[in-house]
Amino acid sequence: LVEAIATQMGAALIQAEAYANLEELNQQLEALDRTRSNLIAITGHELRTPLSTIQVCLESLASEPDMPLELQQVMLSTALSDSERMRKLVQDFLTLSNLESGRVEWHPESLTLQECVDLALSRLRTRSAADKPPKIKTQISQNLPLVRADGDWLVEVLAKLIDNACKFTPQKGEISIKATRNGNQMVEVTVADTGRGIEPNRLEIVFDRFYQEEGALRRTTGGTGLGLAICRQIVNGWGGEIWAESTGKDQGSQFHFTIPVVENSQEKSRGQVVTE
Ligand code: ADP
């Protein structure tokens, strides 16, 4: 009898534990559902704003055939820039959602940091041919080991951080890209600028989706507010960390991230300091 009671008690305990787990699972599912709803609401809002502008511009053009040519040009270029903004938003949003849901194929390779930095810089040069960026200094430590990451994604992170540094730094300011060893396992890359800086209490939320200090409507620098969220997903994907530092407004910012090194390797190209 004692044995039978013990067996029944054991079974009851297992059942109670299963119910507790189920409750926990339910809570997690509810939280996920809330996140999903929030995300849809924010994305909808971000897309609705440029879409409304495009609609107003096109309606005005269609309903006022005698509109002065100059005003027509303004309407057309506003509609065009807002449609470009929507395209970027959708593209960034899909990239982020693919990264978050693990639908991205990683192709890890052994990379020379200098080459990745050069690629990111040349990509940026073609993009911002119109507005001259601030002076950019590159400082890669001598004999830095090769790093292990997906080359395309690494260039993406570098280009995004350098692009941000250019956007938030006046032309007379300076940007520096540094790479040094961080312990035995990692290389640390820093993109620092002398621009407008970030308040200490915002250093973590700048990585949130759609965070933009001035808000999407008032900003003049373009961007979707998804760039840093994408960078964090990419860096976490290869097992690294990314963080921001700044002592406050107008004090410049430093963005750091780490990449695992390839064991027993030394970078072939010597470290160098280049000023553009
Ligand atoms: P965006 O596409 O708006 O640049 P990000 O996710 O890259 O989106 O950046 C989010 C926000 O973080 C920016 O809108 C800006 O407010 C802040 N930020 C990012 N980089 C810098 C920087 N180098 N200096 C100052 N603020 C920055």
mmCIF file of C-alpha atoms and ligand atoms in Angstrom:
data_model
loop_
_atom_site.group_PDB
_atom_site.id
_atom_site.type_symbol
_atom_site.label_atom_id
_atom_site.label_comp_id
_atom_site.label_asym_id
_atom_site.label_seq_id
_atom_site.Cartn_x
_atom_site.Cartn_y
_atom_site.Cartn_z
ATOM 1 C CA LEU A 1 0.000 0.000 0.000
ATOM 2 C CA VAL A 2 2.801 2.405 0.976
ATOM 3 C CA GLU A 3 4.469 1.662 -2.336
ATOM 4 C CA ALA A 4 1.267 2.345 -4.266
ATOM 5 C CA ILE A 5 0.708 5.673 -2.446
ATOM 6 C CA ALA A 6 4.320 6.684 -3.106
ATOM 7 C CA THR A 7 3.897 5.897 -6.828
ATOM 8 C CA GLN A 8 0.646 7.901 -6.955
ATOM 9 C CA MET A 9 2.268 10.824 -5.130
ATOM 10 C CA GLY A 10 5.181 10.730 -7.562
ATOM 11 C CA ALA A 11 2.811 10.805 -10.525
ATOM 12 C CA ALA A 12 0.845 13.674 -8.969
ATOM 13 C CA LEU A 13 4.075 15.606 -8.426
ATOM 14 C CA ILE A 14 5.153 15.124 -12.041
ATOM 15 C CA GLN A 15 1.695 16.284 -13.170
ATOM 16 C CA ALA A 16 1.861 19.397 -10.924
ATOM 17 C CA GLU A 17 5.302 20.205 -12.312
ATOM 18 C CA ALA A 18 3.991 19.800 -15.865
ATOM 19 C CA TYR A 19 1.132 22.214 -15.064
ATOM 20 C CA ALA A 20 3.614 24.733 -13.622
ATOM 21 C CA ASN A 21 5.742 24.415 -16.763
ATOM 22 C CA LEU A 22 2.636 24.824 -18.887
ATOM 23 C CA GLU A 23 1.734 27.987 -16.978
ATOM 24 C CA GLU A 24 5.239 29.344 -17.538
ATOM 25 C CA LEU A 25 5.061 28.440 -21.230
ATOM 26 C CA ASN A 26 1.703 30.194 -21.487
ATOM 27 C CA GLN A 27 3.144 33.336 -19.910
ATOM 28 C CA GLN A 28 6.057 33.269 -22.359
ATOM 29 C CA LEU A 29 3.695 32.824 -25.305
ATOM 30 C CA GLU A 30 1.570 35.739 -24.104
ATOM 31 C CA ALA A 31 4.676 37.935 -23.785
ATOM 32 C CA LEU A 32 5.762 36.952 -27.298
ATOM 33 C CA ASP A 33 2.316 37.743 -28.628
ATOM 34 C CA ARG A 34 2.409 41.188 -26.981
ATOM 35 C CA THR A 35 5.849 41.855 -28.516
ATOM 36 C CA ARG A 36 4.557 40.784 -31.942
ATOM 37 C CA SER A 37 1.501 43.081 -31.660
ATOM 38 C CA ASN A 38 3.692 46.010 -30.552
ATOM 39 C CA LEU A 39 6.042 45.398 -33.427
ATOM 40 C CA ILE A 40 3.232 45.306 -35.974
ATOM 41 C CA ALA A 41 1.785 48.540 -34.524
ATOM 42 C CA ILE A 42 5.165 50.346 -34.636
ATOM 43 C CA THR A 43 5.985 49.087 -38.124
ATOM 44 C CA GLY A 44 2.526 50.074 -39.339
ATOM 45 C CA HIS A 45 2.986 53.553 -37.902
ATOM 46 C CA GLU A 46 6.486 53.934 -39.413
ATOM 47 C CA LEU A 47 5.167 52.928 -42.842
ATOM 48 C CA ARG A 48 1.934 54.907 -42.663
ATOM 49 C CA THR A 49 3.719 58.239 -42.209
ATOM 50 C CA PRO A 50 5.695 58.255 -45.494
ATOM 51 C CA LEU A 51 2.777 56.583 -47.295
ATOM 52 C CA SER A 52 0.415 59.438 -46.251
ATOM 53 C CA THR A 53 2.915 62.020 -47.493
ATOM 54 C CA ILE A 54 3.219 60.263 -50.865
ATOM 55 C CA GLN A 55 -0.568 60.129 -51.137
ATOM 56 C CA VAL A 56 -0.995 63.850 -50.351
ATOM 57 C CA CYS A 57 1.680 64.796 -52.912
ATOM 58 C CA LEU A 58 0.196 62.643 -55.675
ATOM 59 C CA GLU A 59 -3.368 63.800 -54.934
ATOM 60 C CA SER A 60 -2.290 67.467 -55.125
ATOM 61 C CA LEU A 61 -0.473 66.850 -58.404
ATOM 62 C CA ALA A 62 -3.506 65.050 -59.840
ATOM 63 C CA SER A 63 -6.100 67.607 -58.695
ATOM 64 C CA GLU A 64 -4.196 70.809 -59.569
ATOM 65 C CA PRO A 65 -3.089 70.651 -63.181
ATOM 66 C CA ASP A 66 -2.133 74.372 -63.106
ATOM 67 C CA MET A 67 0.206 73.991 -60.161
ATOM 68 C CA PRO A 68 3.417 76.039 -60.694
ATOM 69 C CA LEU A 69 6.278 73.937 -62.040
ATOM 70 C CA GLU A 70 8.453 74.643 -59.003
ATOM 71 C CA LEU A 71 5.807 73.332 -56.621
ATOM 72 C CA GLN A 72 5.326 70.267 -58.820
ATOM 73 C CA GLN A 73 9.044 69.552 -58.487
ATOM 74 C CA VAL A 74 8.837 69.873 -54.693
ATOM 75 C CA MET A 75 5.864 67.474 -54.576
ATOM 76 C CA LEU A 76 7.620 64.940 -56.781
ATOM 77 C CA SER A 77 10.901 64.981 -54.896
ATOM 78 C CA THR A 78 9.058 64.696 -51.536
ATOM 79 C CA ALA A 79 7.090 61.697 -52.829
ATOM 80 C CA LEU A 80 10.286 60.131 -54.177
ATOM 81 C CA SER A 81 12.293 60.556 -50.980
ATOM 82 C CA ASP A 82 9.430 59.176 -48.887
ATOM 83 C CA SER A 83 9.079 56.151 -51.152
ATOM 84 C CA GLU A 84 12.841 55.587 -50.785
ATOM 85 C CA ARG A 85 12.401 55.787 -47.019
ATOM 86 C CA MET A 86 9.663 53.142 -47.194
ATOM 87 C CA ARG A 87 11.874 50.898 -49.332
ATOM 88 C CA LYS A 88 14.725 51.162 -46.794
ATOM 89 C CA LEU A 89 12.342 50.495 -43.910
ATOM 90 C CA VAL A 90 10.942 47.344 -45.496
ATOM 91 C CA GLN A 91 14.436 46.139 -46.432
ATOM 92 C CA ASP A 92 15.872 46.753 -42.933
ATOM 93 C CA PHE A 93 12.810 45.272 -41.299
ATOM 94 C CA LEU A 94 13.108 42.068 -43.350
ATOM 95 C CA THR A 95 16.851 41.835 -42.623
ATOM 96 C CA LEU A 96 16.205 42.219 -38.888
ATOM 97 C CA SER A 97 13.360 39.733 -38.838
ATOM 98 C CA ASN A 98 15.426 37.165 -40.824
ATOM 99 C CA LEU A 99 18.321 37.595 -38.390
ATOM 100 C CA GLU A 100 16.073 37.346 -35.328
ATOM 101 C CA SER A 101 14.287 34.222 -36.514
ATOM 102 C CA GLY A 102 17.513 32.473 -37.544
ATOM 103 C CA ARG A 103 16.584 32.441 -41.248
ATOM 104 C CA VAL A 104 20.016 33.725 -42.233
ATOM 105 C CA GLU A 105 22.763 31.506 -43.585
ATOM 106 C CA TRP A 106 26.145 32.259 -42.051
ATOM 107 C CA HIS A 107 29.313 31.718 -44.049
ATOM 108 C CA PRO A 108 32.136 32.036 -41.508
ATOM 109 C CA GLU A 109 35.570 32.682 -43.005
ATOM 110 C CA SER A 110 38.991 33.768 -41.789
ATOM 111 C CA LEU A 111 39.237 37.486 -42.401
ATOM 112 C CA THR A 112 41.780 40.272 -42.307
ATOM 113 C CA LEU A 113 40.249 43.218 -40.495
ATOM 114 C CA GLN A 114 42.127 45.767 -42.555
ATOM 115 C CA GLU A 115 40.511 44.435 -45.747
ATOM 116 C CA CYS A 116 37.016 44.511 -44.213
ATOM 117 C CA VAL A 117 37.516 48.093 -43.023
ATOM 118 C CA ASP A 118 38.765 49.083 -46.512
ATOM 119 C CA LEU A 119 35.692 47.464 -48.099
ATOM 120 C CA ALA A 120 33.317 49.243 -45.701
ATOM 121 C CA LEU A 121 35.023 52.575 -46.395
ATOM 122 C CA SER A 122 34.876 52.166 -50.159
ATOM 123 C CA ARG A 123 31.209 51.214 -49.970
ATOM 124 C CA LEU A 124 30.573 54.377 -47.987
ATOM 125 C CA ARG A 125 32.551 56.561 -50.378
ATOM 126 C CA THR A 126 30.338 55.556 -53.313
ATOM 127 C CA ARG A 127 27.187 56.102 -51.267
ATOM 128 C CA SER A 128 28.003 59.528 -49.830
ATOM 129 C CA ALA A 129 29.768 60.986 -52.858
ATOM 130 C CA ALA A 130 27.587 64.107 -52.562
ATOM 131 C CA ASP A 131 28.311 65.164 -48.971
ATOM 132 C CA LYS A 132 31.916 64.990 -47.905
ATOM 133 C CA PRO A 133 32.308 62.996 -44.656
ATOM 134 C CA PRO A 134 34.527 64.156 -41.755
ATOM 135 C CA LYS A 135 38.170 63.042 -41.661
ATOM 136 C CA ILE A 136 38.451 59.271 -41.059
ATOM 137 C CA LYS A 137 41.511 57.760 -39.354
ATOM 138 C CA THR A 138 42.157 54.013 -39.355
ATOM 139 C CA GLN A 139 44.320 52.362 -36.725
ATOM 140 C CA ILE A 140 44.655 48.590 -36.879
ATOM 141 C CA SER A 141 47.039 47.075 -34.288
ATOM 142 C CA GLN A 142 50.188 45.468 -35.582
ATOM 143 C CA ASN A 143 50.136 41.680 -35.977
ATOM 144 C CA LEU A 144 46.436 41.429 -35.253
ATOM 145 C CA PRO A 145 45.187 37.847 -35.708
ATOM 146 C CA LEU A 146 42.694 36.885 -38.386
ATOM 147 C CA VAL A 147 39.073 36.999 -37.244
ATOM 148 C CA ARG A 148 36.337 34.437 -37.796
ATOM 149 C CA ALA A 149 33.075 35.857 -39.096
ATOM 150 C CA ASP A 150 30.863 36.141 -42.151
ATOM 151 C CA GLY A 151 32.652 38.722 -44.308
ATOM 152 C CA ASP A 152 29.541 40.335 -45.833
ATOM 153 C CA TRP A 153 27.920 40.804 -42.432
ATOM 154 C CA LEU A 154 31.127 42.125 -40.878
ATOM 155 C CA VAL A 155 31.422 44.750 -43.621
ATOM 156 C CA GLU A 156 27.726 45.557 -43.051
ATOM 157 C CA VAL A 157 28.322 46.259 -39.323
ATOM 158 C CA LEU A 158 31.426 48.369 -40.010
ATOM 159 C CA ALA A 159 29.687 50.349 -42.772
ATOM 160 C CA LYS A 160 26.662 51.008 -40.549
ATOM 161 C CA LEU A 161 28.731 52.244 -37.589
ATOM 162 C CA ILE A 162 30.937 54.435 -39.808
ATOM 163 C CA ASP A 163 27.864 55.762 -41.622
ATOM 164 C CA ASN A 164 26.264 56.702 -38.275
ATOM 165 C CA ALA A 165 29.486 58.361 -37.116
ATOM 166 C CA CYS A 166 29.487 60.442 -40.333
ATOM 167 C CA LYS A 167 25.804 61.368 -39.919
ATOM 168 C CA PHE A 168 26.132 62.582 -36.345
ATOM 169 C CA THR A 169 29.503 64.359 -36.626
ATOM 170 C CA PRO A 170 30.010 67.788 -38.188
ATOM 171 C CA GLN A 171 32.283 67.897 -41.212
ATOM 172 C CA LYS A 172 35.108 69.495 -39.226
ATOM 173 C CA GLY A 173 35.013 66.646 -36.696
ATOM 174 C CA GLU A 174 36.933 63.394 -36.803
ATOM 175 C CA ILE A 175 36.147 59.682 -36.947
ATOM 176 C CA SER A 176 38.565 56.935 -35.970
ATOM 177 C CA ILE A 177 38.378 53.204 -36.579
ATOM 178 C CA LYS A 178 40.541 51.107 -34.268
ATOM 179 C CA ALA A 179 41.082 47.379 -33.893
ATOM 180 C CA THR A 180 42.968 45.852 -30.985
ATOM 181 C CA ARG A 181 43.185 42.527 -29.245
ATOM 182 C CA ASN A 182 40.697 41.912 -26.437
ATOM 183 C CA GLY A 183 42.067 38.985 -24.412
ATOM 184 C CA ASN A 184 43.066 35.745 -26.116
ATOM 185 C CA GLN A 185 39.821 34.973 -27.859
ATOM 186 C CA MET A 186 38.597 38.256 -29.293
ATOM 187 C CA VAL A 187 39.489 41.300 -31.359
ATOM 188 C CA GLU A 188 37.763 44.550 -30.402
ATOM 189 C CA VAL A 189 36.812 47.091 -33.054
ATOM 190 C CA THR A 190 35.978 50.677 -32.058
ATOM 191 C CA VAL A 191 34.351 53.303 -34.237
ATOM 192 C CA ALA A 192 34.700 56.626 -32.430
ATOM 193 C CA ASP A 193 33.544 60.090 -33.450
ATOM 194 C CA THR A 194 33.740 63.612 -32.104
ATOM 195 C CA GLY A 195 30.067 64.314 -32.908
ATOM 196 C CA ARG A 196 26.950 65.054 -30.909
ATOM 197 C CA GLY A 197 27.350 62.167 -28.452
ATOM 198 C CA ILE A 198 24.685 60.167 -26.613
ATOM 199 C CA GLU A 199 23.227 60.795 -23.148
ATOM 200 C CA PRO A 200 24.472 58.084 -20.725
ATOM 201 C CA ASN A 201 20.900 56.896 -20.053
ATOM 202 C CA ARG A 202 20.364 56.256 -23.797
ATOM 203 C CA LEU A 203 23.461 54.129 -24.386
ATOM 204 C CA GLU A 204 21.483 50.893 -24.219
ATOM 205 C CA ILE A 205 18.224 51.958 -25.894
ATOM 206 C CA VAL A 206 19.969 53.172 -29.041
ATOM 207 C CA PHE A 207 20.072 49.459 -29.922
ATOM 208 C CA ASP A 208 16.257 49.161 -29.675
ATOM 209 C CA ARG A 209 14.264 48.847 -32.880
ATOM 210 C CA PHE A 210 13.096 52.195 -34.303
ATOM 211 C CA TYR A 211 14.895 54.258 -31.658
ATOM 212 C CA GLN A 212 15.876 57.642 -33.114
ATOM 213 C CA GLU A 213 16.685 60.539 -30.851
ATOM 214 C CA GLU A 214 14.852 63.179 -32.861
ATOM 215 C CA GLY A 215 12.003 60.852 -33.849
ATOM 216 C CA ALA A 216 11.516 59.735 -37.446
ATOM 217 C CA LEU A 217 9.475 62.783 -38.451
ATOM 218 C CA ARG A 218 11.889 65.529 -37.482
ATOM 219 C CA ARG A 219 15.144 63.956 -38.488
ATOM 220 C CA THR A 220 17.162 65.162 -41.425
ATOM 221 C CA THR A 221 19.782 62.420 -41.536
ATOM 222 C CA GLY A 222 17.604 59.677 -43.094
ATOM 223 C CA GLY A 223 17.921 56.205 -41.590
ATOM 224 C CA THR A 224 15.295 53.849 -40.287
ATOM 225 C CA GLY A 225 16.177 53.432 -36.617
ATOM 226 C CA LEU A 226 16.851 49.734 -37.273
ATOM 227 C CA GLY A 227 20.585 49.872 -38.069
ATOM 228 C CA LEU A 228 21.953 49.301 -34.571
ATOM 229 C CA ALA A 229 19.361 46.596 -33.817
ATOM 230 C CA ILE A 230 20.589 44.821 -36.982
ATOM 231 C CA CYS A 231 24.242 45.282 -35.908
ATOM 232 C CA ARG A 232 23.520 43.727 -32.504
ATOM 233 C CA GLN A 233 21.877 40.667 -34.081
ATOM 234 C CA ILE A 234 24.811 40.211 -36.477
ATOM 235 C CA VAL A 235 27.493 40.578 -33.790
ATOM 236 C CA ASN A 236 25.643 38.228 -31.413
ATOM 237 C CA GLY A 237 25.417 35.779 -34.349
ATOM 238 C CA TRP A 238 29.205 35.254 -34.335
ATOM 239 C CA GLY A 239 29.342 35.199 -30.530
ATOM 240 C CA GLY A 240 30.527 38.776 -30.019
ATOM 241 C CA GLU A 241 29.186 41.759 -28.082
ATOM 242 C CA ILE A 242 28.407 45.312 -29.137
ATOM 243 C CA TRP A 243 28.025 48.378 -26.887
ATOM 244 C CA ALA A 244 28.144 52.150 -26.962
ATOM 245 C CA GLU A 245 30.039 54.648 -24.803
ATOM 246 C CA SER A 246 29.732 58.415 -24.563
ATOM 247 C CA THR A 247 30.113 60.919 -21.782
ATOM 248 C CA GLY A 248 27.123 62.900 -22.998
ATOM 249 C CA LYS A 249 25.850 65.525 -25.401
ATOM 250 C CA ASP A 250 28.440 66.907 -27.842
ATOM 251 C CA GLN A 251 31.121 64.675 -26.309
ATOM 252 C CA GLY A 252 31.352 62.244 -29.236
ATOM 253 C CA SER A 253 30.460 58.536 -29.167
ATOM 254 C CA GLN A 254 32.350 55.257 -29.295
ATOM 255 C CA PHE A 255 30.791 52.074 -30.602
ATOM 256 C CA HIS A 256 32.705 48.884 -29.746
ATOM 257 C CA PHE A 257 32.172 45.323 -30.922
ATOM 258 C CA THR A 258 34.088 42.071 -30.567
ATOM 259 C CA ILE A 259 34.836 39.271 -33.052
ATOM 260 C CA PRO A 260 36.365 35.858 -32.277
ATOM 261 C CA VAL A 261 39.919 35.344 -33.514
ATOM 262 C CA VAL A 262 41.085 32.443 -35.642
ATOM 263 C CA GLU A 263 43.347 30.406 -33.385
ATOM 264 C CA ASN A 264 47.092 30.415 -34.138
ATOM 265 C CA SER A 265 46.897 33.148 -36.760
ATOM 266 C CA GLN A 266 48.631 36.477 -37.288
ATOM 267 C CA GLU A 267 47.248 39.063 -39.688
ATOM 268 C CA LYS A 268 49.351 39.092 -42.836
ATOM 269 C CA SER A 269 49.156 42.843 -43.500
ATOM 270 C CA ARG A 270 51.092 44.968 -41.020
ATOM 271 C CA GLY A 271 49.162 47.394 -38.819
ATOM 272 C CA GLN A 272 49.013 50.897 -40.181
ATOM 273 C CA VAL A 273 47.613 54.368 -39.605
ATOM 274 C CA VAL A 274 45.834 55.895 -42.563
ATOM 275 C CA THR A 275 44.200 59.301 -42.648
ATOM 276 C CA GLU A 276 41.705 60.056 -45.403
HETATM 277 P P1 ADP B 1 19.366 55.170 -37.829
HETATM 278 O O1 ADP B 1 18.988 54.455 -39.060
HETATM 279 O O2 ADP B 1 18.364 56.165 -37.348
HETATM 280 O O3 ADP B 1 20.760 55.707 -37.843
HETATM 281 P P2 ADP B 1 20.353 53.372 -35.841
HETATM 282 O O4 ADP B 1 19.712 52.184 -35.226
HETATM 283 O O5 ADP B 1 21.608 53.174 -36.606
HETATM 284 O O6 ADP B 1 19.245 54.046 -36.720
HETATM 285 O O7 ADP B 1 20.651 54.433 -34.693
HETATM 286 C C1 ADP B 1 19.629 54.709 -33.751
HETATM 287 C C2 ADP B 1 19.849 56.065 -33.126
HETATM 288 O O8 ADP B 1 21.006 56.038 -32.273
HETATM 289 C C3 ADP B 1 20.123 57.194 -34.113
HETATM 290 O O9 ADP B 1 18.934 57.688 -34.692
HETATM 291 C C4 ADP B 1 20.787 58.203 -33.180
HETATM 292 O O10 ADP B 1 19.806 58.892 -32.394
HETATM 293 C C5 ADP B 1 21.621 57.300 -32.256
HETATM 294 N N1 ADP B 1 23.014 57.171 -32.766
HETATM 295 C C6 ADP B 1 23.534 56.139 -33.494
HETATM 296 N N2 ADP B 1 24.833 56.337 -33.772
HETATM 297 C C7 ADP B 1 25.181 57.529 -33.209
HETATM 298 C C8 ADP B 1 26.390 58.293 -33.144
HETATM 299 N N3 ADP B 1 27.535 57.877 -33.714
HETATM 300 N N4 ADP B 1 26.347 59.481 -32.460
HETATM 301 C C9 ADP B 1 25.202 59.907 -31.869
HETATM 302 N N5 ADP B 1 24.025 59.237 -31.901
HETATM 303 C C10 ADP B 1 23.996 58.056 -32.557
#
